[in-house]
JSON list of C-alpha atoms in Angstrom, two decimals:
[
{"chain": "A", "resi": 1, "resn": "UNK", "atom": "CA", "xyz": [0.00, 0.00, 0.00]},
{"chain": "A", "resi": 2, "resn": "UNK", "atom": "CA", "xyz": [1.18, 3.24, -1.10]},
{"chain": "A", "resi": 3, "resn": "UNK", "atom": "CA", "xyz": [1.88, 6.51, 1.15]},
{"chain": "A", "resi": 4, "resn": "UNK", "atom": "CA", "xyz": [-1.02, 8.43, -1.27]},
{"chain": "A", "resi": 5, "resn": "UNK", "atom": "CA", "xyz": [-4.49, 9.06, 0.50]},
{"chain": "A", "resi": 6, "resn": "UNK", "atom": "CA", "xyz": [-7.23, 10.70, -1.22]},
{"chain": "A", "resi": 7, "resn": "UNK", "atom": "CA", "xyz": [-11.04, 12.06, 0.04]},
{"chain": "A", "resi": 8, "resn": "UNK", "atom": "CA", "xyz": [-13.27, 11.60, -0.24]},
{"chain": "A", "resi": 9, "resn": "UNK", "atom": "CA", "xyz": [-14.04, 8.18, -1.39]},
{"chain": "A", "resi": 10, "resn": "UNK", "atom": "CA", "xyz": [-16.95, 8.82, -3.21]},
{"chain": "A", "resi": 11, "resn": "UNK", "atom": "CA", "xyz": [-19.21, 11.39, -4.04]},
{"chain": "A", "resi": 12, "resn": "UNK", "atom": "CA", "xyz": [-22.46, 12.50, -5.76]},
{"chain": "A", "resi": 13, "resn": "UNK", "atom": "CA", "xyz": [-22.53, 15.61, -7.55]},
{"chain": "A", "resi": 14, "resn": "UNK", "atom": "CA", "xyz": [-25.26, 17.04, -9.70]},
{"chain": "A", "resi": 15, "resn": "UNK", "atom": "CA", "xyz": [-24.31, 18.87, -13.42]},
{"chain": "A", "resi": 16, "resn": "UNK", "atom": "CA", "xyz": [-23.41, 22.28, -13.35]},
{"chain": "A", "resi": 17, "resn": "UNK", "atom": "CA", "xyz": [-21.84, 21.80, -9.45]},
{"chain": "A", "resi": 18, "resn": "UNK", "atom": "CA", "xyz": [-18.31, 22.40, -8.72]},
{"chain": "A", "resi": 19, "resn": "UNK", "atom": "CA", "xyz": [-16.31, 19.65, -6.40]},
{"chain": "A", "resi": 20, "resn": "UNK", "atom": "CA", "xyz": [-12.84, 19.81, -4.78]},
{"chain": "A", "resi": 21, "resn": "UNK", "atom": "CA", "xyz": [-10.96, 16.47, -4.47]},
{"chain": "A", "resi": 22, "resn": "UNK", "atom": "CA", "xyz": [-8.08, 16.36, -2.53]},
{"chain": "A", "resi": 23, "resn": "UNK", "atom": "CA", "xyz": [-4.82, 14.45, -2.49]},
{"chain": "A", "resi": 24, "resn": "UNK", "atom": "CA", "xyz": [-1.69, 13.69, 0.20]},
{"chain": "A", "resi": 25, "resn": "UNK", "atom": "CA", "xyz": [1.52, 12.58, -1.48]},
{"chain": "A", "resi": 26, "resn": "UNK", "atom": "CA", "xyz": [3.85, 10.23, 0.15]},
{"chain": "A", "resi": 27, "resn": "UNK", "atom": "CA", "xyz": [6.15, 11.70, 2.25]},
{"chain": "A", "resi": 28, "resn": "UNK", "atom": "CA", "xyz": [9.27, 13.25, 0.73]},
{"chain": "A", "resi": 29, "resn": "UNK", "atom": "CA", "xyz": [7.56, 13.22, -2.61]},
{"chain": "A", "resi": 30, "resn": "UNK", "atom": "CA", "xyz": [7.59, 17.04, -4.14]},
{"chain": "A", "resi": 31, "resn": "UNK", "atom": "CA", "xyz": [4.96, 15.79, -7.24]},
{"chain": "A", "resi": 32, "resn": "UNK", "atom": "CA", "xyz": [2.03, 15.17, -7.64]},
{"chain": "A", "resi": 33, "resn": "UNK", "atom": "CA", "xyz": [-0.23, 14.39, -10.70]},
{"chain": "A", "resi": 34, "resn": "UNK", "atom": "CA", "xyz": [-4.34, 13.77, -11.13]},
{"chain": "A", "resi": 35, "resn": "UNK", "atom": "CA", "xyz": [-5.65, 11.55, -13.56]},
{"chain": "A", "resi": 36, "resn": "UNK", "atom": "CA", "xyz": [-8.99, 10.57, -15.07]},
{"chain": "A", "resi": 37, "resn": "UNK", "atom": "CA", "xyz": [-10.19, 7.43, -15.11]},
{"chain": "A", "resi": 38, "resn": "UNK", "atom": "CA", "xyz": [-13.08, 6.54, -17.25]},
{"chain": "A", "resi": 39, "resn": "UNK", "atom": "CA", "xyz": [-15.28, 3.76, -16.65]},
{"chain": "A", "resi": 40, "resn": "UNK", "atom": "CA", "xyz": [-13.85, 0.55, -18.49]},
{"chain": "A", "resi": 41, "resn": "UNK", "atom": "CA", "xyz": [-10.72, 2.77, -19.95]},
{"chain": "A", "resi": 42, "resn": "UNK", "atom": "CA", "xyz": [-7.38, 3.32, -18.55]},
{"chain": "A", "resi": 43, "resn": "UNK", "atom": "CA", "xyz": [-6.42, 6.65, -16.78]},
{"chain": "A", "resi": 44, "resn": "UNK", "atom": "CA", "xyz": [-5.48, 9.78, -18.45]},
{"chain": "A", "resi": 45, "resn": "UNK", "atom": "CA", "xyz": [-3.54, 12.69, -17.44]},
{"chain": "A", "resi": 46, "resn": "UNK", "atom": "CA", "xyz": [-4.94, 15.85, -16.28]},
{"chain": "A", "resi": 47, "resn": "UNK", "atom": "CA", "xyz": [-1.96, 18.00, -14.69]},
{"chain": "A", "resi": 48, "resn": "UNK", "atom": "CA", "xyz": [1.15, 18.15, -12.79]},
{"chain": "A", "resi": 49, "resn": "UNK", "atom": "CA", "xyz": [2.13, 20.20, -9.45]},
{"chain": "A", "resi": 50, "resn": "UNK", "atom": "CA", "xyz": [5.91, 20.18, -9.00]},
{"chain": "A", "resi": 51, "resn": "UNK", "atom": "CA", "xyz": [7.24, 22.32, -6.10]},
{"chain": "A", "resi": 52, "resn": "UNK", "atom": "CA", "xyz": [4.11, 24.20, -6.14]},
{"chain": "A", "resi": 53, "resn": "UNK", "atom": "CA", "xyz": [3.93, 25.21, -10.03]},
{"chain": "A", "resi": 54, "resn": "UNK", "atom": "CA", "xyz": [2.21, 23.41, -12.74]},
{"chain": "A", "resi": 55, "resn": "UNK", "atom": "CA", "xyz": [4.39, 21.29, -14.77]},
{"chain": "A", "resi": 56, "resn": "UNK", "atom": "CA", "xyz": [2.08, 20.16, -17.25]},
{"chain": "A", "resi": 57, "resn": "UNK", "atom": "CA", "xyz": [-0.73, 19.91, -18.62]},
{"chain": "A", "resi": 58, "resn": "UNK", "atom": "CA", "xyz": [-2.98, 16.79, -20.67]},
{"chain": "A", "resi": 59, "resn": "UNK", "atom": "CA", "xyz": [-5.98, 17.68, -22.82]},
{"chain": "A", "resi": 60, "resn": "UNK", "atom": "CA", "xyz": [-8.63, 19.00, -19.97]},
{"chain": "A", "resi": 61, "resn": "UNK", "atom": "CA", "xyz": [-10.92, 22.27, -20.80]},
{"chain": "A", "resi": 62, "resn": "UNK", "atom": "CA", "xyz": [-9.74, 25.11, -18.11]},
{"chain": "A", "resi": 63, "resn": "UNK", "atom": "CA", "xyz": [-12.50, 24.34, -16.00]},
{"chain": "A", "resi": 64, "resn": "UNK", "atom": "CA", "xyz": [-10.39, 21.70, -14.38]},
{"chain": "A", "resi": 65, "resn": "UNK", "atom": "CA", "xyz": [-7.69, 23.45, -12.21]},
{"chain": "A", "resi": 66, "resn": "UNK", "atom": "CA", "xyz": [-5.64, 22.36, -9.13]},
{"chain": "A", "resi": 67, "resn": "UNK", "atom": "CA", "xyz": [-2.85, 23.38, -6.65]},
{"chain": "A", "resi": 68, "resn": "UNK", "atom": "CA", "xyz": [-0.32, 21.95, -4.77]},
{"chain": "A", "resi": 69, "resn": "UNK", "atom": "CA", "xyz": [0.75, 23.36, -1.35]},
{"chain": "A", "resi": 70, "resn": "UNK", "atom": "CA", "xyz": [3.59, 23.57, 0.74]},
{"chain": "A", "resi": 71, "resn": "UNK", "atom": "CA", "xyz": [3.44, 20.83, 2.25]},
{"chain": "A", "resi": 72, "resn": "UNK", "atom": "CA", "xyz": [3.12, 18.93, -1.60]},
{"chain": "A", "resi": 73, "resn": "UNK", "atom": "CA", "xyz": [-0.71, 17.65, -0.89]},
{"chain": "A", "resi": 74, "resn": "UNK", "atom": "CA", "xyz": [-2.56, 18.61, -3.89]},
{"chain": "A", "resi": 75, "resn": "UNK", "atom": "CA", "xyz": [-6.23, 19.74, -4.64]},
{"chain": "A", "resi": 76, "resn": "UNK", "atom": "CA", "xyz": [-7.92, 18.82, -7.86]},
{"chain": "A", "resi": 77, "resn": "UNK", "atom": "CA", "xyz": [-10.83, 21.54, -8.57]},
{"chain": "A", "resi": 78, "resn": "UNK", "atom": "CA", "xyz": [-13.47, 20.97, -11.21]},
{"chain": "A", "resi": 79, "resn": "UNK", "atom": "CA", "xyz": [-16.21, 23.88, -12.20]},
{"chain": "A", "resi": 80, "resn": "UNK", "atom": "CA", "xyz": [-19.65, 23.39, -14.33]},
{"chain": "A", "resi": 81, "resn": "UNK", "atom": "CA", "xyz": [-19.52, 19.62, -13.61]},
{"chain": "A", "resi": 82, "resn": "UNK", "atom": "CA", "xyz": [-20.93, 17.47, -16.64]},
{"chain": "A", "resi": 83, "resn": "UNK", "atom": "CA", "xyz": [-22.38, 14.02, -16.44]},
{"chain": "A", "resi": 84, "resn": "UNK", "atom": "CA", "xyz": [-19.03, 13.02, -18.89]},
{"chain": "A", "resi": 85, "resn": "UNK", "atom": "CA", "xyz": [-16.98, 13.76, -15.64]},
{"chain": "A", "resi": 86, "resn": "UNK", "atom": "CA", "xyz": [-18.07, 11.02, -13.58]},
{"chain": "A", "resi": 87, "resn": "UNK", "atom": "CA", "xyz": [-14.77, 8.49, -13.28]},
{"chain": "A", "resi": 88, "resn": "UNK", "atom": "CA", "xyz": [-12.48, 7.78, -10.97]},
{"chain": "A", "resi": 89, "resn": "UNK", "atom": "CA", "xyz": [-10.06, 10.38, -10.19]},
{"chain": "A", "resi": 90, "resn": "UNK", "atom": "CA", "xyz": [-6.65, 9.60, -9.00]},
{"chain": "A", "resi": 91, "resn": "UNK", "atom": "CA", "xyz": [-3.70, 11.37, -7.71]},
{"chain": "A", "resi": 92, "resn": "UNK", "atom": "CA", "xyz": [0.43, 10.28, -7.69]},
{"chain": "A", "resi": 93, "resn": "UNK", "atom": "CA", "xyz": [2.71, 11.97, -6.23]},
{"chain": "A", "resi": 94, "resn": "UNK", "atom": "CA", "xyz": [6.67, 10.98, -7.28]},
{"chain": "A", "resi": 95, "resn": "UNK", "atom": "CA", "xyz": [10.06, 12.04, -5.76]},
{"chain": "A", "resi": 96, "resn": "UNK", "atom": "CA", "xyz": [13.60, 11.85, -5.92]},
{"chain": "A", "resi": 97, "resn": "UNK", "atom": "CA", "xyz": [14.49, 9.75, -3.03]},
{"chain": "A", "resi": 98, "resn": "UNK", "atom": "CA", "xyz": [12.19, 6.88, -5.16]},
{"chain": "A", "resi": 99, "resn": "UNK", "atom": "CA", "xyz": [13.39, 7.87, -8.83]},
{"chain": "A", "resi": 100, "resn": "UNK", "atom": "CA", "xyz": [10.26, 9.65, -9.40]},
{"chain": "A", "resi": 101, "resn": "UNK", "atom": "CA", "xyz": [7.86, 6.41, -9.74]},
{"chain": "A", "resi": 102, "resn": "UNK", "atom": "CA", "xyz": [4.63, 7.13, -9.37]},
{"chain": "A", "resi": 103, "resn": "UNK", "atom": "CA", "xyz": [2.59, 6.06, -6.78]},
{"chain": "A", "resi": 104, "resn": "UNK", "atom": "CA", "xyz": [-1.00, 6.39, -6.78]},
{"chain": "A", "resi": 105, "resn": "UNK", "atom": "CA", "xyz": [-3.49, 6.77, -4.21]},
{"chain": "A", "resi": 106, "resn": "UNK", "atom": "CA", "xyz": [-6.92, 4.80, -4.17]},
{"chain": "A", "resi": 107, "resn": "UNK", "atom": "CA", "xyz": [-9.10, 7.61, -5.86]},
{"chain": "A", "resi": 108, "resn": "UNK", "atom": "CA", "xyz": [-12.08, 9.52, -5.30]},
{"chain": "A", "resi": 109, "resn": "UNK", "atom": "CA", "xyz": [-14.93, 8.62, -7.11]},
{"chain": "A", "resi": 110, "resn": "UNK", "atom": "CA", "xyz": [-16.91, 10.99, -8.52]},
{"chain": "A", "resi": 111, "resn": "UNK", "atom": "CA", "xyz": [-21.04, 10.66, -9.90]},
{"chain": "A", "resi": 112, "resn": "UNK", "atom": "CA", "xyz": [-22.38, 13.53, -11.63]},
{"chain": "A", "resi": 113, "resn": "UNK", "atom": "CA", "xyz": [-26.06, 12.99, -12.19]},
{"chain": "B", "resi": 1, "resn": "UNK", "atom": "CA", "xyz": [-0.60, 12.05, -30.41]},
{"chain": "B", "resi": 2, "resn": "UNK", "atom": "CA", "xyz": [1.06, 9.30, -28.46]},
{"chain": "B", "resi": 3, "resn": "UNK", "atom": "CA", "xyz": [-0.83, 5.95, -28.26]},
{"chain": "B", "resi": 4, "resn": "UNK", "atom": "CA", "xyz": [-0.73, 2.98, -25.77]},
{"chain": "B", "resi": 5, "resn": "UNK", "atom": "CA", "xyz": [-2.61, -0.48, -27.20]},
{"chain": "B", "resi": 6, "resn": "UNK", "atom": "CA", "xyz": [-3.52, -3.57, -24.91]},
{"chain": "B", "resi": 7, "resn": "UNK", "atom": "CA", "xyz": [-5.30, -6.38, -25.23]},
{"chain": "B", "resi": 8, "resn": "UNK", "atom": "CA", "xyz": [-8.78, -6.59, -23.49]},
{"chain": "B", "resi": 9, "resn": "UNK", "atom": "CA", "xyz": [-8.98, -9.56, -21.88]},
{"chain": "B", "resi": 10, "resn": "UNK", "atom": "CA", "xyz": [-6.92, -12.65, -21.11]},
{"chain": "B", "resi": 11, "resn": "UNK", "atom": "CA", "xyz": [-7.75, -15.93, -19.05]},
{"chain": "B", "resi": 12, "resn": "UNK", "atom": "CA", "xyz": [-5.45, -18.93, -17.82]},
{"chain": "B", "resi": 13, "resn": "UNK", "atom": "CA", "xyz": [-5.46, -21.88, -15.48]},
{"chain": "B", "resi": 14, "resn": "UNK", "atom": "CA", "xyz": [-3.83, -21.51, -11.91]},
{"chain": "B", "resi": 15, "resn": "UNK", "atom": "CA", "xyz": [-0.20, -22.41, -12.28]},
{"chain": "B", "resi": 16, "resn": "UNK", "atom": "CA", "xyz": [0.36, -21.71, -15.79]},
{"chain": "B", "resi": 17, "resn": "UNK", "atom": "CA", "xyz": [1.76, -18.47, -17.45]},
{"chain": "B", "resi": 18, "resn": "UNK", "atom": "CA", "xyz": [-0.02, -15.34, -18.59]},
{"chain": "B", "resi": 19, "resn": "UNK", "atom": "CA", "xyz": [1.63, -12.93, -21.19]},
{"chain": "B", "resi": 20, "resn": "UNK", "atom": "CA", "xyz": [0.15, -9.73, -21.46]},
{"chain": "B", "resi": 21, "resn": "UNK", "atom": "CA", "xyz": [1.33, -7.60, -24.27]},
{"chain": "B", "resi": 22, "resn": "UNK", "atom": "CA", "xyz": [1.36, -4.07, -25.52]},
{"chain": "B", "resi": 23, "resn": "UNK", "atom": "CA", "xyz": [2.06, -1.96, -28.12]},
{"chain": "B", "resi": 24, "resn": "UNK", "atom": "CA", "xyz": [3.14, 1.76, -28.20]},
{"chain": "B", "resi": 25, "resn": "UNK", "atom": "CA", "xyz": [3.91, 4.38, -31.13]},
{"chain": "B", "resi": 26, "resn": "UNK", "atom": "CA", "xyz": [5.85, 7.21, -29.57]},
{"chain": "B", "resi": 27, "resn": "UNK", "atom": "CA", "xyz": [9.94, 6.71, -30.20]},
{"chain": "B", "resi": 28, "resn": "UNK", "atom": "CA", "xyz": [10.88, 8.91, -27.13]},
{"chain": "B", "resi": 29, "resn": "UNK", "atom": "CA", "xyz": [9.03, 6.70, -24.56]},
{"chain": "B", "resi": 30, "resn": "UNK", "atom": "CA", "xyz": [12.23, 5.97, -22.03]},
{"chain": "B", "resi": 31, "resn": "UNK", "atom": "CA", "xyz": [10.41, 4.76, -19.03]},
{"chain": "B", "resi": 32, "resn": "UNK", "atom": "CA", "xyz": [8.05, 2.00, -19.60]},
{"chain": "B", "resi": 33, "resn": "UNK", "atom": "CA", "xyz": [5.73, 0.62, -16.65]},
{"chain": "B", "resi": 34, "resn": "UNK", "atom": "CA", "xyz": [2.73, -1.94, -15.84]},
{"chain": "B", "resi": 35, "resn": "UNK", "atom": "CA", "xyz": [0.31, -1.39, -13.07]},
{"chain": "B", "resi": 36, "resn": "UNK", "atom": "CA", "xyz": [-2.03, -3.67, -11.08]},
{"chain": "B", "resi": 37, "resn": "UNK", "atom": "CA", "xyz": [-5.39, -2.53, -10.95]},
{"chain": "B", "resi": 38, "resn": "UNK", "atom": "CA", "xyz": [-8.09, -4.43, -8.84]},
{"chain": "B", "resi": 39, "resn": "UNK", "atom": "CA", "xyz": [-11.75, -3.81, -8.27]},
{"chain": "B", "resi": 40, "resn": "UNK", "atom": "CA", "xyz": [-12.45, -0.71, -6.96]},
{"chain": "B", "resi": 41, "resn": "UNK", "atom": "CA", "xyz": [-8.70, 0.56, -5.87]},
{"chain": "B", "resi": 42, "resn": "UNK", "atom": "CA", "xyz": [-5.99, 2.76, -7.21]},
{"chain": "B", "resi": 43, "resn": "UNK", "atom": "CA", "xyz": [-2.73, 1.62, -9.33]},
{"chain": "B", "resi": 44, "resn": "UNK", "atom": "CA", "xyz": [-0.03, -0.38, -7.97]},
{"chain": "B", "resi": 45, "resn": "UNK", "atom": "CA", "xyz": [3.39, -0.31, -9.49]},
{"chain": "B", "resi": 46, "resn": "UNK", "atom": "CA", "xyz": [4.55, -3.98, -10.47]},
{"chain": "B", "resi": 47, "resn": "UNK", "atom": "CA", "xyz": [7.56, -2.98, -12.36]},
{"chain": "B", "resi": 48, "resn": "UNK", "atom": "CA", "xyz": [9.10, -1.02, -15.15]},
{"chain": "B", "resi": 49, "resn": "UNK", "atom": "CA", "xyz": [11.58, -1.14, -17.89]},
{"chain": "B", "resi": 50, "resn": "UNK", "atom": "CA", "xyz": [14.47, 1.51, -19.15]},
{"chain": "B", "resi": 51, "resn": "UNK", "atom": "CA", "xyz": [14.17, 1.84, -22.71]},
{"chain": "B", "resi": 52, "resn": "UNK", "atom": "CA", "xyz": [18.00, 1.06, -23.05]},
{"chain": "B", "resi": 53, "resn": "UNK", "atom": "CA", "xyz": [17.27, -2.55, -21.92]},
{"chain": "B", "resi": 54, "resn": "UNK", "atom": "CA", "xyz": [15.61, -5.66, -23.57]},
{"chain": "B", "resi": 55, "resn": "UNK", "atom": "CA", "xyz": [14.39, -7.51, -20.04]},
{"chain": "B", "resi": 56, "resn": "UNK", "atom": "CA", "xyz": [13.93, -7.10, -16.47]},
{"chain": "B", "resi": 57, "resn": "UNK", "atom": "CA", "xyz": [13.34, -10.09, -14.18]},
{"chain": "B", "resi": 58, "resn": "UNK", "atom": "CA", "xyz": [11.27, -9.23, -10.66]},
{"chain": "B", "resi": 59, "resn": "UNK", "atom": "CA", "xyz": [10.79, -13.00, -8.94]},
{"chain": "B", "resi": 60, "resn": "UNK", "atom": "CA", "xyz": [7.47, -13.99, -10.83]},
{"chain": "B", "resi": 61, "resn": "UNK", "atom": "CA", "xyz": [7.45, -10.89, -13.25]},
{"chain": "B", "resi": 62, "resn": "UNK", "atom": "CA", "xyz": [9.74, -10.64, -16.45]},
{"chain": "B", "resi": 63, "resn": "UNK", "atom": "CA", "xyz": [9.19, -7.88, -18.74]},
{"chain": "B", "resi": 64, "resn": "UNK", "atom": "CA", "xyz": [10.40, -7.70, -22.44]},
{"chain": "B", "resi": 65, "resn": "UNK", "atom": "CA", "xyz": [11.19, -5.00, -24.62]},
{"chain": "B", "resi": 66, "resn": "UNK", "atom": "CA", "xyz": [11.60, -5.01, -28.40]},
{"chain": "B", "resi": 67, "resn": "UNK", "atom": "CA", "xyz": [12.04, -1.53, -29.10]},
{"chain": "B", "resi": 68, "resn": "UNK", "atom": "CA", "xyz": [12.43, -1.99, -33.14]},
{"chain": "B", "resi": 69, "resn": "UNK", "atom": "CA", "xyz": [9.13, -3.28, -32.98]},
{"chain": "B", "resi": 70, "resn": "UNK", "atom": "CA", "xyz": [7.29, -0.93, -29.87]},
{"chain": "B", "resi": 71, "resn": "UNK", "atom": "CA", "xyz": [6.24, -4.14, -28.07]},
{"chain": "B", "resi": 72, "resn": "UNK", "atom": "CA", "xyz": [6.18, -4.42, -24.40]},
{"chain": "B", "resi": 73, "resn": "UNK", "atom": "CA", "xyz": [5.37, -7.32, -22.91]},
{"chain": "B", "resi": 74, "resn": "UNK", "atom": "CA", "xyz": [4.88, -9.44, -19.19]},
{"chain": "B", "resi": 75, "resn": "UNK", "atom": "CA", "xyz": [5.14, -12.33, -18.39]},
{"chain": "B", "resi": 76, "resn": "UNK", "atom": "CA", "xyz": [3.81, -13.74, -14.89]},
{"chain": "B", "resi": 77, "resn": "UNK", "atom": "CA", "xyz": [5.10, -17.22, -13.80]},
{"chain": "B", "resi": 78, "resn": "UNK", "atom": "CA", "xyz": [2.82, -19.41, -12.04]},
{"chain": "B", "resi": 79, "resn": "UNK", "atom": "CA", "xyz": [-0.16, -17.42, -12.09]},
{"chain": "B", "resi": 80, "resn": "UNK", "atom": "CA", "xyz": [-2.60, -17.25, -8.89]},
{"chain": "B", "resi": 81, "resn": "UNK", "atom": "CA", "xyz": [-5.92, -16.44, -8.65]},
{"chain": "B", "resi": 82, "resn": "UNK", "atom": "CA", "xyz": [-4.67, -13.49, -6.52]},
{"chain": "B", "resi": 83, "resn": "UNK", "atom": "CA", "xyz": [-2.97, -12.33, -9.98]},
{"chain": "B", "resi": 84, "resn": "UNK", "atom": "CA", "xyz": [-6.65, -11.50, -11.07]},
{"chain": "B", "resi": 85, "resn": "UNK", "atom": "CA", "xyz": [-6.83, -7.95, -11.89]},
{"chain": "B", "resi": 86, "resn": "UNK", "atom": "CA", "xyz": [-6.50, -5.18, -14.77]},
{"chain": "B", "resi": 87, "resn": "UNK", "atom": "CA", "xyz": [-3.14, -4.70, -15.96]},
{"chain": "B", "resi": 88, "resn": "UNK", "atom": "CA", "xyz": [-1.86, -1.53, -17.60]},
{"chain": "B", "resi": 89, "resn": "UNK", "atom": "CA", "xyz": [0.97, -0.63, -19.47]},
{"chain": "B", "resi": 90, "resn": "UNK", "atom": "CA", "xyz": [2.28, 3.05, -19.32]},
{"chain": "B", "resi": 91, "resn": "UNK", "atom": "CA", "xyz": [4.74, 5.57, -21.15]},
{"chain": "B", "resi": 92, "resn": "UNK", "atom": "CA", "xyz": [6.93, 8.37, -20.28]},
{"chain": "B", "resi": 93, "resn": "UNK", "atom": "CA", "xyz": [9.46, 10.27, -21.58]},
{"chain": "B", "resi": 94, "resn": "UNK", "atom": "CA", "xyz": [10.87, 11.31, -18.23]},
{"chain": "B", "resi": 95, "resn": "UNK", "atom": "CA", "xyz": [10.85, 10.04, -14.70]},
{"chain": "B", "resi": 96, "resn": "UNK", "atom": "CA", "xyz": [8.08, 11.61, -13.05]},
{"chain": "B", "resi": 97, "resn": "UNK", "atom": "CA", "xyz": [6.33, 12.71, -16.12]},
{"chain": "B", "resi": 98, "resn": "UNK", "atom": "CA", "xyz": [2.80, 12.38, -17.80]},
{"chain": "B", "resi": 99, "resn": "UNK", "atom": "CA", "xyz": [2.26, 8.36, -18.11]},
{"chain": "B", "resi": 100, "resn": "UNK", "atom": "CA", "xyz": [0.20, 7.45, -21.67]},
{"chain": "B", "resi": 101, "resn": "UNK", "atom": "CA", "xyz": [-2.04, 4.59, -20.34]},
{"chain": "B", "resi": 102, "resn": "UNK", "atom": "CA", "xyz": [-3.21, 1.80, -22.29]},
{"chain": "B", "resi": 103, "resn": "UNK", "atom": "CA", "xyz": [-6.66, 0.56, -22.13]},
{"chain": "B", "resi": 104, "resn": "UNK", "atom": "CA", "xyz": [-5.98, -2.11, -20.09]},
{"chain": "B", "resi": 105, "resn": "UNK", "atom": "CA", "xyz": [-5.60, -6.07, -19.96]},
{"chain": "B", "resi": 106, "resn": "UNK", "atom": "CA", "xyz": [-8.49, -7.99, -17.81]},
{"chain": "B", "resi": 107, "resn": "UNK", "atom": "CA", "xyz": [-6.76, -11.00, -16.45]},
{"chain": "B", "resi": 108, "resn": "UNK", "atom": "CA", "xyz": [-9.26, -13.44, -15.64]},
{"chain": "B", "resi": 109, "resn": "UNK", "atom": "CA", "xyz": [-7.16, -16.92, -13.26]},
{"chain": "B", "resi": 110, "resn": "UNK", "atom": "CA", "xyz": [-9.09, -19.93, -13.19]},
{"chain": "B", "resi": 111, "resn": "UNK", "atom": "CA", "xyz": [-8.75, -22.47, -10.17]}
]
């Protein structure tokens, strides 16, 4: 079991809502990243946090946005939910002392009804 | 855009072998993983392969790597019914980096 905890566990949202999901990284680890995980499809990458800043970016609409604070535990923000948002969401975090693997958290999964 | 293509499903007897494979198109993938998914959880890190080397042996797990050919490969010894789970193979360019998921392998271990 990984160092990576995420809340909630699940949650029901209804379309046009916003929801915050949040994310602790393992300790020592200075990144973090969310992905999306679709129903039936493997995950894909919304953003990076390293130190803070965003270090990248996958093919999301601006309405998802997130931040990383000083500690390195991350939020994942998502405005004017639609029902194509529900998925699993899931956060790694990676650092140097491990080679920057990623390790990923049990994710927060969100319903949007 | 960088793609990631698995398999969807594969099933074998307790004991025997499983080989899951993968392909992937992007030349500049240098770090190249699989991850353990079961019901309802997150992704566990089984093991993962430099793109400089051809195999990597992890007690049950070997992984091969034909580069020429963008194949990817693993190979479980003695599979358990505890081996039961979605397997995904992954691409980055970096350590740390955006990982390109495949779809996903169901691996389905009969008693």
């Amino acid at each position: 079991e990984t160092g990576v905890t995420q809340s909630p566990t699940h949650l029901i949202k209804t379309r046009g809502q916003q929801v915050t999901l949040r994310c602790s990284s393992q300790s020592g680890h200075n990144t973090v990243s969310w992905y999306q995980q679709a129903l039936g499809q493997g995950p894909q990458f919304i953003f990076q946090y390293y130190r803070e800043e965003e270090n990248g970016r996958g093919n999301f609409p601006p309405r998802f946005s997130g931040l990383q604070f000083p500690n390195y535990s991350s939020e994942l923000n998502v405005n004017a939910l639609e029902l194509d948002d529900s998925a699993l969401y899931l956060c790694a975090s990676a650092g140097p002392q491990d080679g920057y693997e990623q390790y990923f958290g049990p994710g927060t999964r969100l319903t949007v009804t | 855009g960088e793609d990631v293509e698995q398999s969807l499903f594969l099933s074998v007897r307790e004991g025997d072998s499983s080989v899951i494979n993968c392909t992937y198109t992007d030349s500049s993938s240098t770090y190249l993983y699989w991850y353990k998914q079961e019901p309802g959880a997150g992704l566990q890190l089984l093991t993962y392969i430099f793109s400089n080397m051809d195999m990597k042996q992890d007690q049950r797990l070997t992984v091969l790597l034909n580069k020429k050919d963008k194949h990817l490969s693993l190979r479980i010894a003695d599979t358990q019914t505890g081996d039961s789970a979605i397997y995904f193979c992954a691409e980055s360019i970096t350590a740390g980096n955006m990982l390109t998921f495949g779809g996903g392998t169901r691996l389905m271990v009969k008693p």
